[in-house]
Amino acid sequence: MLKFFNRLEKTRNFVLLIFAILMVGSLVFFYTPARNTFTTNLSTSDETAAKVSGEKITAGEVVRQKEQYSQFGGGRSFPSKMILDGLINSRISRLEADRLGLTASDAEVADQIRQQLKKPDGTTVDQATYQQNAIDQAGSVAAYEQAIRDDISSRKLDAFITSGVTVSEQDVLDDFQKKNTKFDLNYVAISSTDLGKKIVPTDQELLDYFNANKASYYISVPQKKVKYVFVNTDKIGQKLQITDADLQAEWNNVPAERRTAGVLGQEIVLRVPKPEEDATVQGRATDIIQELRKNGPTVSEDDFAKVAKGRSENPQSAGNGGKLSGPVRENTNKPDDPYQRLLKMKPGEITEPISYQSRYFILRRGDDVPKTFEMAKKELEVSLRNRKAYSVAAELAQKIADSLKETKDPVKTAQQFAAQANMTAAEMVKETGYLKPGDDVAGIGISPQFESGIEPLASVGDVGDKTPVPSGFAIPMLVDRKEPRDAEFDEVKAQIVDVVKVEKARAQVEQIAKDVAAAATNAGALGGAATAKGFEAKDQKNFVLGSPVGEGPTAGTNEELETAIYAMKAGEVSKIPFKVGDNWYVVGVTSRTDANTADFAKQRSGLLEQMLSTKRAGVFNDYLSAIRQRYEKDGSIKVYKEVLTKIDGEDKDAIPGEDEDNS
């Protein structure tokens, strides 16, 4: 077998460092990923997807890398543009290594493969097994061996380019102090949205806006005014009897995979201090993932915890090995929440780097938290009651629709069925204003279903079918109609109020924030300054740089705000407001606890290495980016978009991505 390794040919195909490492690591455990059926032919295609200074990237390479990344990304499929972008960068890295005489030798490649082929028991994989796994991983033995060669070459290039990069002890100490100094804050968050709620425009201001923008309010479609009979499913649900036997039967039908109260998880968080450092931080996150997966695709809780304690930049979880504060449960209202990814993973799996709110997350899925019948009882009752109520309400609404079409009298019809609906006739009969598509209907909102329900109503007295609306069903009857025309001020006044509020708020918000900052002589006076302007100062304990200031989805931070906070002593307040997202912040420091230098002494060597690694990664990424810009400028990069379209067209699960421009 050694003779075989010494005959390695110098092929020209290169695989991006991250994928090479993933392939090599997985080979140790003889992992052969199951290919999706859509790639059966394309995975071996020699069709050109791109060229980099004459270096060819094939469709087969792109497809195989999609498979590899999908295996290590929780089964998600990624757009070919993203995969190809990485392969282009890898070709550039190869060309630079060749140019500088840093290409790995045959002996170095053979030695690396020998190390990878060793089993835990000390024996070595036979040549046939090696060849089969190499083909499964890279399409051919030559391509796999080229991946090993380029992995070594890339590391040599990295070492050469970053050999002069250093960090000083003071830099590391300063960084440690910034990340570990804790502050108790008193802050005021002022946004145009909140300010708008406090503004009451005068009628004259509204009329002036209407007259200046009258054309915008022309009503170009017919308007309809309807009365409808409303059936409330909640009211019907209140009458239903749900027994323990009913709930037990529901529980018995719940599949095993849904009998959980959530899943446990761990995190490693890396903050992005500036937008231009995003690629550098992503590279650090990728390096951490490679390190964690060096022994396979799953990672133990202890191994993840060790890395989280030393590398995570979320002090709230890092000290606890990255453990999340509680189990993660499904929340359909937060589809972009990175923690929701854990619900679709298997225990021990970790995510790829997830970019979210100026941070990169690496998450590990832990064990399920079992749910008992007693824990699920209330949830089961709500679900069963809602289901039964909907069915009863739908049946009743159909009877009401049939009756109203005969009587043409909503009040009389409501009186007939009020007892069955558990409502009064007055509660059931509703009347709208003059409506056009897209209008917000009182009690219903903007409802495509309701619009569809009244769309067929052409003549006064026409009755529609039962129509699902929020909280129940509506049976509409047309009572009047207006043809297209100029709007009258009174009928659009409510819409104009919101617009004028926003415009006035946007014009005032910055000045109000400046007034609050100017009026607060110290942190203790911030509350009074905020109250004087109709806002409230809030406290935030144990704040550390990198954490968001504020509450909820609008909370955030930026370098300018953090620099100001770190420079403050206890009792001081910022003399200017800072804009973060849609908010303006005025911040005071009520208490400051500086980092413990004794802790720095214990972590010194690790922190030095971490900062040096981060700085080197940034320098190397900047170097490759500059080379790529030169290649793009002189036309050395050519992308065949039709090939990428073919690949993504056959991969129905691919995440949508933007087209790659030809360079």
XYZ file of C-alpha atoms in Angstrom:
663
model
C 0.000 0.000 0.000
C 2.911 2.374 0.668
C 4.099 1.813 -2.885
C 0.633 2.833 -3.989
C 0.822 6.064 -1.996
C 4.253 6.909 -3.405
C 2.823 6.897 -6.942
C 0.382 9.726 -6.207
C -0.199 11.807 -9.333
C -0.213 15.594 -9.216
C -3.807 16.205 -10.205
C -5.187 19.742 -10.469
C -8.528 19.412 -8.665
C -8.710 21.125 -5.300
C -11.358 20.948 -2.634
C -11.939 23.735 -0.166
C -10.130 23.218 3.117
C -13.260 22.823 5.179
C -14.651 20.075 2.977
C -11.311 18.303 2.737
C -11.021 18.110 6.475
C -14.592 16.889 6.795
C -13.973 14.174 4.242
C -10.721 13.054 5.776
C -12.148 12.980 9.282
C -15.176 11.008 8.255
C -13.065 8.485 6.348
C -11.540 7.304 9.622
C -14.932 5.956 10.611
C -15.760 4.551 7.170
C -18.722 6.839 6.849
C -20.248 6.647 3.413
C -22.940 9.328 3.016
C -26.117 8.262 1.319
C -26.471 10.273 -1.840
C -29.732 11.907 -2.707
C -31.284 10.439 -5.830
C -31.168 13.784 -7.622
C -27.362 13.627 -7.744
C -27.074 10.130 -9.182
C -25.789 11.382 -12.537
C -24.551 14.866 -11.753
C -22.255 13.681 -8.955
C -20.005 12.115 -11.585
C -20.483 14.846 -14.192
C -17.352 16.345 -15.732
C -19.300 19.338 -17.062
C -17.579 22.655 -16.280
C -19.248 24.729 -13.567
C -16.463 27.330 -13.367
C -12.867 28.063 -14.297
C -10.303 29.864 -12.170
C -7.267 30.956 -14.174
C -7.708 27.828 -16.290
C -8.372 25.543 -13.302
C -11.609 23.643 -13.957
C -14.343 23.084 -11.345
C -16.800 20.399 -12.412
C -20.495 19.997 -11.737
C -19.632 16.705 -10.029
C -17.416 18.514 -7.527
C -20.184 20.977 -6.707
C -22.751 18.218 -6.233
C -20.470 16.108 -4.044
C -19.672 19.114 -1.884
C -23.402 19.839 -1.562
C -23.808 16.306 -0.262
C -20.908 16.614 2.163
C -22.120 19.934 3.523
C -25.679 18.623 3.804
C -24.488 15.663 5.893
C -22.780 17.961 8.351
C -25.473 20.640 8.218
C -28.399 18.742 9.678
C -29.669 17.530 6.302
C -30.130 21.027 4.885
C -29.357 21.501 1.212
C -27.389 24.561 0.177
C -27.477 26.526 -3.089
C -24.860 25.701 -5.672
C -23.755 29.344 -5.759
C -22.613 29.125 -2.139
C -20.814 25.818 -2.677
C -19.137 27.062 -5.852
C -18.024 30.245 -4.129
C -16.049 28.154 -1.648
C -14.558 26.005 -4.393
C -13.428 29.106 -6.289
C -11.660 30.361 -3.176
C -10.004 26.976 -2.764
C -8.698 27.053 -6.352
C -7.208 30.470 -5.657
C -5.535 29.074 -2.549
C -4.084 26.212 -4.589
C -2.753 28.514 -7.280
C -1.092 30.719 -4.684
C 0.500 27.714 -2.957
C 1.854 26.546 -6.327
C 3.165 30.019 -7.157
C 5.037 30.263 -3.852
C 6.425 26.724 -3.999
C 4.324 25.534 -1.041
C 2.574 22.572 -2.683
C 2.690 19.437 -0.530
C 5.059 16.690 -1.686
C 4.027 13.122 -2.467
C 5.779 11.967 0.706
C 3.836 14.447 2.846
C 0.552 13.368 1.298
C 1.339 9.675 1.765
C 2.279 10.247 5.405
C -0.957 12.165 6.044
C -3.040 9.375 4.522
C -1.247 6.730 6.598
C -2.144 8.655 9.727
C -5.775 8.895 8.675
C -6.020 5.195 7.850
C -5.031 4.016 11.309
C -7.888 2.435 13.229
C -8.307 2.913 16.996
C -6.941 -0.605 17.542
C -3.709 0.248 15.680
C -4.485 -1.705 12.530
C -4.697 -0.110 9.088
C -7.493 0.023 6.537
C -6.909 -2.257 3.545
C -6.335 -0.702 0.148
C -9.660 -1.829 -1.345
C -11.647 -0.266 1.487
C -9.555 2.899 1.238
C -10.188 3.182 -2.504
C -13.934 2.634 -2.143
C -14.259 5.249 0.606
C -12.125 7.701 -1.377
C -14.443 7.275 -4.380
C -17.532 7.707 -2.194
C -16.120 10.850 -0.658
C -14.532 12.609 -3.635
C -15.585 10.782 -6.787
C -12.186 9.209 -7.403
C -8.999 8.208 -5.582
C -7.054 10.938 -7.397
C -9.523 13.629 -6.340
C -9.462 12.433 -2.747
C -5.681 12.414 -2.633
C -5.646 15.858 -4.205
C -7.869 16.999 -1.331
C -5.241 15.753 1.124
C -2.492 17.481 -0.860
C -4.402 20.746 -0.931
C -5.241 20.545 2.750
C -1.527 20.391 3.554
C -0.686 23.048 0.948
C -3.308 25.404 2.300
C -1.950 25.056 5.823
C 1.535 25.775 4.505
C 0.261 28.845 2.676
C -1.590 30.030 5.760
C 1.518 29.598 7.903
C 3.665 31.427 5.352
C 1.315 34.394 4.945
C 0.628 34.788 8.676
C 4.101 33.988 9.989
C 4.720 37.617 10.883
C 1.414 38.096 12.700
C 1.800 38.675 16.423
C -0.277 39.872 19.349
C 1.014 41.665 22.377
C 0.361 40.739 25.983
C -1.321 44.105 26.416
C -3.680 43.476 23.509
C -4.771 40.190 25.042
C -5.162 41.724 28.492
C -7.209 44.609 27.102
C -9.459 42.196 25.240
C -9.894 40.048 28.362
C -10.803 43.078 30.453
C -13.319 44.298 27.903
C -15.043 40.927 27.638
C -15.126 40.249 31.380
C -15.889 43.650 32.914
C -19.505 43.715 34.097
C -21.783 46.722 34.222
C -25.141 47.483 35.785
C -26.824 49.827 33.336
C -29.625 52.337 33.459
C -30.767 53.011 29.911
C -33.499 54.651 27.870
C -34.510 53.190 24.494
C -36.271 55.703 22.240
C -37.703 54.593 18.904
C -39.880 56.301 16.323
C -42.419 53.490 16.778
C -42.778 54.146 20.507
C -42.701 57.891 20.002
C -45.400 57.648 17.362
C -47.750 56.074 19.895
C -47.480 59.201 22.028
C -48.118 61.675 19.202
C -51.665 62.952 18.638
C -51.884 64.771 15.280
C -54.388 67.590 15.001
C -57.281 67.397 12.568
C -55.716 70.205 10.586
C -52.420 68.281 10.254
C -54.348 65.243 9.025
C -56.408 67.297 6.583
C -53.293 69.029 5.257
C -51.635 65.666 4.646
C -54.775 64.336 2.926
C -55.032 67.327 0.605
C -51.339 67.039 -0.307
C -51.624 63.297 -1.033
C -55.238 62.977 -2.208
C -54.306 61.076 -5.353
C -52.795 58.317 -3.220
C -56.188 57.632 -1.676
C -58.234 57.294 -4.886
C -60.536 54.282 -4.535
C -60.132 52.406 -7.814
C -62.358 49.402 -7.045
C -65.968 49.060 -5.902
C -66.581 49.213 -2.131
C -68.982 46.914 -0.347
C -70.758 47.312 2.950
C -71.898 44.053 4.526
C -73.677 42.711 7.533
C -72.567 39.294 8.692
C -73.568 36.722 11.259
C -70.605 35.700 13.365
C -70.119 32.296 15.011
C -67.414 32.325 17.676
C -65.628 28.970 18.092
C -64.368 29.948 21.574
C -67.925 30.483 22.778
C -68.960 27.098 21.425
C -65.875 25.519 22.950
C -66.892 26.762 26.397
C -69.993 24.536 26.280
C -68.136 21.365 25.334
C -67.440 18.710 27.954
C -63.931 17.239 27.810
C -63.371 14.224 30.085
C -60.151 12.673 31.385
C -60.930 9.654 29.223
C -61.024 11.917 26.159
C -57.640 13.366 27.091
C -56.120 9.934 27.739
C -57.306 8.795 24.317
C -55.666 11.874 22.780
C -52.428 11.108 24.627
C -52.456 7.514 23.439
C -52.496 8.768 19.848
C -49.555 11.126 20.285
C -46.525 9.578 18.495
C -43.397 8.911 20.533
C -41.379 11.602 18.748
C -43.822 14.270 19.937
C -43.815 13.197 23.575
C -41.102 15.628 24.510
C -41.058 18.874 26.465
C -38.262 20.155 24.255
C -34.601 19.339 23.725
C -31.496 20.302 25.637
C -28.763 22.193 23.867
C -25.375 23.851 24.100
C -23.991 26.871 22.293
C -20.763 28.530 21.289
C -21.284 32.186 20.413
C -18.828 34.379 18.518
C -19.690 38.055 18.174
C -19.097 40.107 15.027
C -17.803 43.459 16.324
C -17.847 45.104 12.884
C -19.604 44.158 9.623
C -16.274 44.003 7.809
C -15.090 41.310 10.245
C -17.971 38.965 9.438
C -15.896 36.689 7.186
C -13.140 36.452 9.790
C -15.549 35.452 12.555
C -17.231 32.947 10.244
C -13.812 31.449 9.551
C -13.170 31.101 13.292
C -16.526 29.392 13.699
C -15.704 26.995 10.858
C -12.355 26.173 12.478
C -14.103 25.373 15.755
C -16.546 23.066 13.976
C -13.687 21.237 12.271
C -11.989 20.803 15.629
C -15.156 19.461 17.248
C -15.834 17.035 14.385
C -12.326 15.671 14.162
C -13.535 12.340 15.576
C -16.783 12.142 13.667
C -20.063 13.940 12.954
C -21.360 13.741 16.544
C -19.809 15.522 19.512
C -20.051 14.595 23.195
C -21.427 17.021 25.758
C -18.059 17.161 27.565
C -16.017 17.816 24.415
C -18.353 20.599 23.379
C -18.323 22.058 26.899
C -14.519 22.258 26.949
C -14.471 24.304 23.747
C -17.413 26.470 24.852
C -15.715 27.382 28.132
C -12.586 28.561 26.365
C -13.927 29.963 23.100
C -17.562 31.074 23.482
C -18.105 34.813 23.837
C -21.430 34.571 25.646
C -20.406 34.785 29.310
C -23.876 33.759 30.492
C -23.532 30.260 29.016
C -19.800 29.796 28.424
C -18.990 29.166 32.078
C -21.575 26.384 32.121
C -20.091 24.601 29.132
C -22.401 26.368 26.707
C -25.552 24.833 28.206
C -28.753 26.650 27.331
C -30.815 27.856 30.277
C -33.680 25.471 29.555
C -35.077 23.080 26.962
C -35.809 24.434 23.487
C -39.442 24.082 22.422
C -41.018 24.572 19.021
C -42.007 28.177 18.398
C -43.566 28.773 14.995
C -43.665 32.513 15.723
C -39.866 32.675 15.609
C -38.820 30.775 12.454
C -35.478 32.628 12.312
C -34.539 31.753 15.892
C -31.325 29.689 15.544
C -32.217 27.507 18.527
C -35.218 26.125 16.617
C -32.686 24.236 14.454
C -32.005 21.907 17.384
C -35.482 20.403 17.109
C -34.659 18.901 13.693
C -31.282 17.459 14.685
C -30.165 14.226 16.311
C -28.513 14.093 19.750
C -24.825 14.936 19.510
C -25.053 16.705 16.142
C -23.767 20.251 15.808
C -24.771 22.961 13.371
C -22.757 24.785 10.769
C -22.035 28.433 11.678
C -25.367 30.286 12.014
C -25.282 34.053 11.497
C -27.845 35.831 13.672
C -27.969 39.391 15.038
C -24.249 40.192 14.645
C -23.160 36.890 16.121
C -22.258 33.416 14.895
C -23.795 30.465 16.722
C -22.550 26.887 16.848
C -25.223 24.740 18.482
C -25.128 21.174 19.784
C -28.289 19.155 20.182
C -28.604 17.336 23.498
C -31.148 14.783 24.708
C -34.925 15.048 24.617
C -36.724 16.206 27.745
C -39.518 13.635 28.165
C -43.105 14.876 28.506
C -45.561 13.005 30.779
C -49.338 12.769 30.426
C -49.789 15.123 33.371
C -47.465 17.671 31.768
C -49.354 17.418 28.474
C -52.852 17.398 29.948
C -53.587 21.103 29.626
C -52.127 21.249 26.132
C -54.177 18.221 25.090
C -57.359 19.770 26.465
C -56.834 23.018 24.586
C -56.088 21.186 21.349
C -59.034 18.792 21.644
C -61.460 21.528 22.685
C -60.403 23.741 19.775
C -60.725 20.896 17.302
C -64.173 19.884 18.469
C -65.321 23.499 18.705
C -64.212 24.184 15.135
C -66.142 21.168 13.860
C -69.326 22.140 15.748
C -68.971 25.790 14.686
C -68.518 24.857 11.023
C -71.662 22.720 11.115
C -73.646 25.485 12.830
C -72.351 28.140 10.405
C -73.624 26.069 7.482
C -77.107 25.965 9.026
C -77.005 29.738 9.568
C -75.913 30.323 5.943
C -78.806 28.202 4.650
C -81.275 30.086 6.871
C -79.973 33.577 6.010
C -80.253 32.892 2.290
C -83.960 32.310 2.899
C -84.767 35.063 5.422
C -82.382 37.796 4.204
C -82.623 38.990 7.823
C -79.361 38.696 9.853
C -81.026 39.639 13.173
C -83.840 37.121 12.828
C -81.392 34.391 11.807
C -79.070 35.187 14.720
C -81.955 35.002 17.196
C -82.867 31.556 15.867
C -79.377 30.106 16.448
C -78.045 32.210 19.362
C -78.524 29.504 22.001
C -76.652 26.916 19.941
C -73.799 29.405 19.406
C -73.688 30.249 23.145
C -73.971 33.933 22.129
C -76.576 36.689 22.072
C -78.056 37.860 18.786
C -76.401 41.252 19.338
C -73.001 39.553 19.648
C -73.569 37.607 16.450
C -74.683 40.372 14.063
C -71.867 42.651 12.828
C -71.706 45.407 10.214
C -68.682 46.690 8.316
C -67.916 50.038 6.763
C -67.393 50.347 3.015
C -64.679 47.838 2.137
C -62.257 47.296 -0.700
C -59.623 44.515 -1.020
C -56.805 44.939 1.482
C -58.843 46.920 4.032
C -58.510 46.205 7.744
C -61.944 45.011 8.924
C -62.827 45.709 12.553
C -62.780 42.448 14.519
C -61.397 40.503 11.549
C -58.304 42.332 10.322
C -56.924 42.058 6.799
C -58.388 38.727 5.728
C -58.043 37.201 2.230
C -60.670 34.616 3.273
C -63.215 37.290 4.162
C -62.453 39.182 0.946
C -63.038 35.965 -1.013
C -66.274 35.432 0.882
C -67.741 38.808 -0.091
C -66.251 38.961 -3.600
C -69.222 37.151 -5.279
C -71.759 39.483 -3.638
C -72.889 41.802 -6.456
C -76.414 42.947 -5.549
C -77.861 44.227 -2.282
C -79.286 41.254 -0.381
C -76.870 38.681 -1.791
C -75.728 36.196 0.887
C -72.357 34.484 0.828
C -71.242 31.084 2.055
C -69.812 30.421 5.513
C -66.362 32.016 5.586
C -63.523 31.211 8.022
C -62.387 34.319 9.919
C -60.257 34.750 13.057
C -61.983 33.047 16.019
C -64.796 31.533 13.980
C -66.993 31.854 10.896
C -68.814 34.735 9.180
C -71.870 34.515 6.932
C -71.935 37.825 4.963
C -74.817 39.668 3.291
C -74.333 42.722 1.031
C -76.238 45.820 2.248
C -74.736 48.584 0.060
C -72.150 49.239 -2.667
C -70.151 52.250 -3.953
C -68.368 52.479 -7.298
C -64.727 53.722 -7.798
C -64.248 57.387 -6.761
C -62.089 59.903 -4.913
C -61.914 59.079 -1.230
C -63.460 61.385 1.325
C -61.292 62.619 4.170
C -63.400 61.049 6.928
C -63.253 57.550 5.454
C -59.439 57.498 5.198
C -58.746 59.585 8.288
C -57.827 56.533 10.390
C -55.207 55.468 7.818
C -53.749 58.970 7.662
C -53.386 59.158 11.450
C -50.852 56.326 11.475
C -48.878 57.769 8.556
C -48.667 61.242 10.073
C -47.676 59.800 13.447
C -44.756 57.946 11.884
C -43.602 60.966 9.873
C -43.700 63.264 12.897
C -41.974 60.668 15.077
C -39.128 60.162 12.609
C -38.554 63.891 12.495
C -38.440 64.206 16.273
C -36.885 61.004 17.640
C -33.203 61.946 17.355
C -33.706 65.357 18.932
C -35.688 63.884 21.817
C -32.907 61.344 22.430
C -30.377 64.193 22.459
C -32.554 66.158 24.898
C -32.725 63.180 27.277
C -28.935 62.744 27.143
C -28.328 66.452 27.740
C -30.734 66.592 30.689
C -29.209 63.610 32.524
C -26.294 64.913 34.594
C -25.508 61.411 35.910
C -26.818 57.856 35.764
C -29.158 58.474 38.668
C -30.769 61.415 36.891
C -31.472 59.471 33.693
C -34.848 58.244 34.920
C -36.111 61.771 35.530
C -34.828 63.001 32.174
C -36.605 60.135 30.427
C -39.870 60.664 32.303
C -39.876 64.341 31.361
C -40.019 63.280 27.696
C -42.620 60.569 28.239
C -40.233 57.611 28.275
C -39.022 55.176 30.924
C -35.505 54.319 32.052
C -34.844 50.620 32.629
C -32.155 48.628 34.434
C -29.947 45.904 32.964
C -27.772 43.930 35.377
C -24.451 42.212 34.672
C -24.107 43.578 31.160
C -20.922 42.562 29.318
C -19.678 43.886 26.012
C -21.086 41.887 23.138
C -24.476 41.427 24.808
C -27.491 43.309 23.433
C -28.767 46.367 25.278
C -32.514 46.479 25.724
C -35.337 43.958 25.632
C -36.996 41.758 23.041
C -36.374 41.640 19.293
C -35.297 45.304 19.075
C -32.422 44.837 21.556
C -28.984 45.345 20.026
C -25.528 46.785 20.308
C -22.714 48.200 18.206
C -19.073 49.100 18.584
C -19.723 52.806 19.204
C -22.135 52.096 22.067
C -19.863 49.489 23.637
C -16.838 51.785 23.444
C -18.802 54.469 25.289
C -19.998 52.058 27.992
C -16.523 50.653 28.586
C -15.111 54.150 29.013
C -17.650 55.057 31.712
C -17.149 54.947 35.442
C -19.929 54.179 37.923
C -22.406 57.045 37.987
C -21.576 58.387 34.524
C -24.025 58.694 31.647
C -23.497 59.033 27.896
C -23.678 62.632 26.781
C -24.957 61.699 23.340
C -27.482 59.060 22.231
C -26.405 56.064 20.147
C -28.485 54.675 17.279
C -28.724 50.885 17.230
C -31.179 49.504 14.685
C -34.432 51.438 15.080
C -33.644 52.575 18.625
C -31.732 55.501 20.073
C -30.063 54.612 23.374
C -28.978 56.853 26.232
C -27.006 54.751 28.719
C -25.757 55.297 32.252
C -23.504 53.036 34.333
C -24.775 52.552 37.894
C -22.161 49.953 38.841
C -18.970 48.619 37.292
C -17.026 45.459 38.227
C -13.698 45.269 36.418
C -12.343 41.926 35.217
C -10.313 39.870 37.678
C -6.677 39.920 36.554
C -6.048 36.731 38.560
C -8.418 34.945 36.185
C -6.462 36.360 33.270
C -3.259 34.811 34.608
C -4.929 31.387 34.638
C -6.232 31.720 31.076
C -3.350 33.713 29.625
C -1.838 31.101 27.315
C -5.195 30.039 25.898
C -6.284 33.624 25.349
C -3.011 34.455 23.621
C -3.442 31.517 21.266
C -7.095 32.362 20.616
C -6.377 35.987 19.728
C -3.406 35.017 17.600
C -5.512 32.440 15.766
C -8.262 34.997 15.172
C -5.837 37.614 13.916
C -4.082 35.148 11.613
C -7.418 33.985 10.206
C -8.334 37.580 9.447
C -5.013 38.265 7.722
C -5.250 35.075 5.646
C -8.858 35.757 4.645
C -7.970 39.320 3.648
C -5.053 37.990 1.600
C -7.235 35.522 -0.312
C -9.956 38.155 -0.778
C -7.472 40.545 -2.350
C -6.233 37.827 -4.714
C -9.806 36.986 -5.694
C -10.629 40.619 -6.428
C -7.636 40.743 -8.752
C -8.742 37.555 -10.512
C -12.283 38.900 -10.928
C -10.999 42.202 -12.252
C -8.813 40.619 -14.940
C -11.483 38.069 -15.943
C -9.665 35.003 -14.627
C -12.849 33.677 -13.032
C -15.597 32.349 -15.287
C -18.857 30.928 -13.895
C -21.306 28.870 -15.974
C -24.631 29.792 -14.426
C -26.613 27.390 -16.578
C -24.785 24.476 -14.922
C -25.618 25.776 -11.443
C -29.241 26.206 -12.509
C -29.288 22.596 -13.650
C -27.921 21.385 -10.307
C -30.308 23.440 -8.177
C -33.180 22.597 -10.503
C -32.765 18.918 -9.702
C -32.235 19.549 -5.978
C -35.764 20.430 -4.898
C -34.722 21.000 -1.266
C -31.957 23.516 -1.992
C -32.053 26.751 -0.033
C -32.710 29.590 -2.488
C -29.595 31.552 -3.383
C -28.702 34.444 -5.629
C -27.250 33.897 -9.062
C -23.479 34.110 -9.380
C -22.438 36.819 -11.792
C -19.963 35.924 -14.477
C -16.637 37.574 -13.813
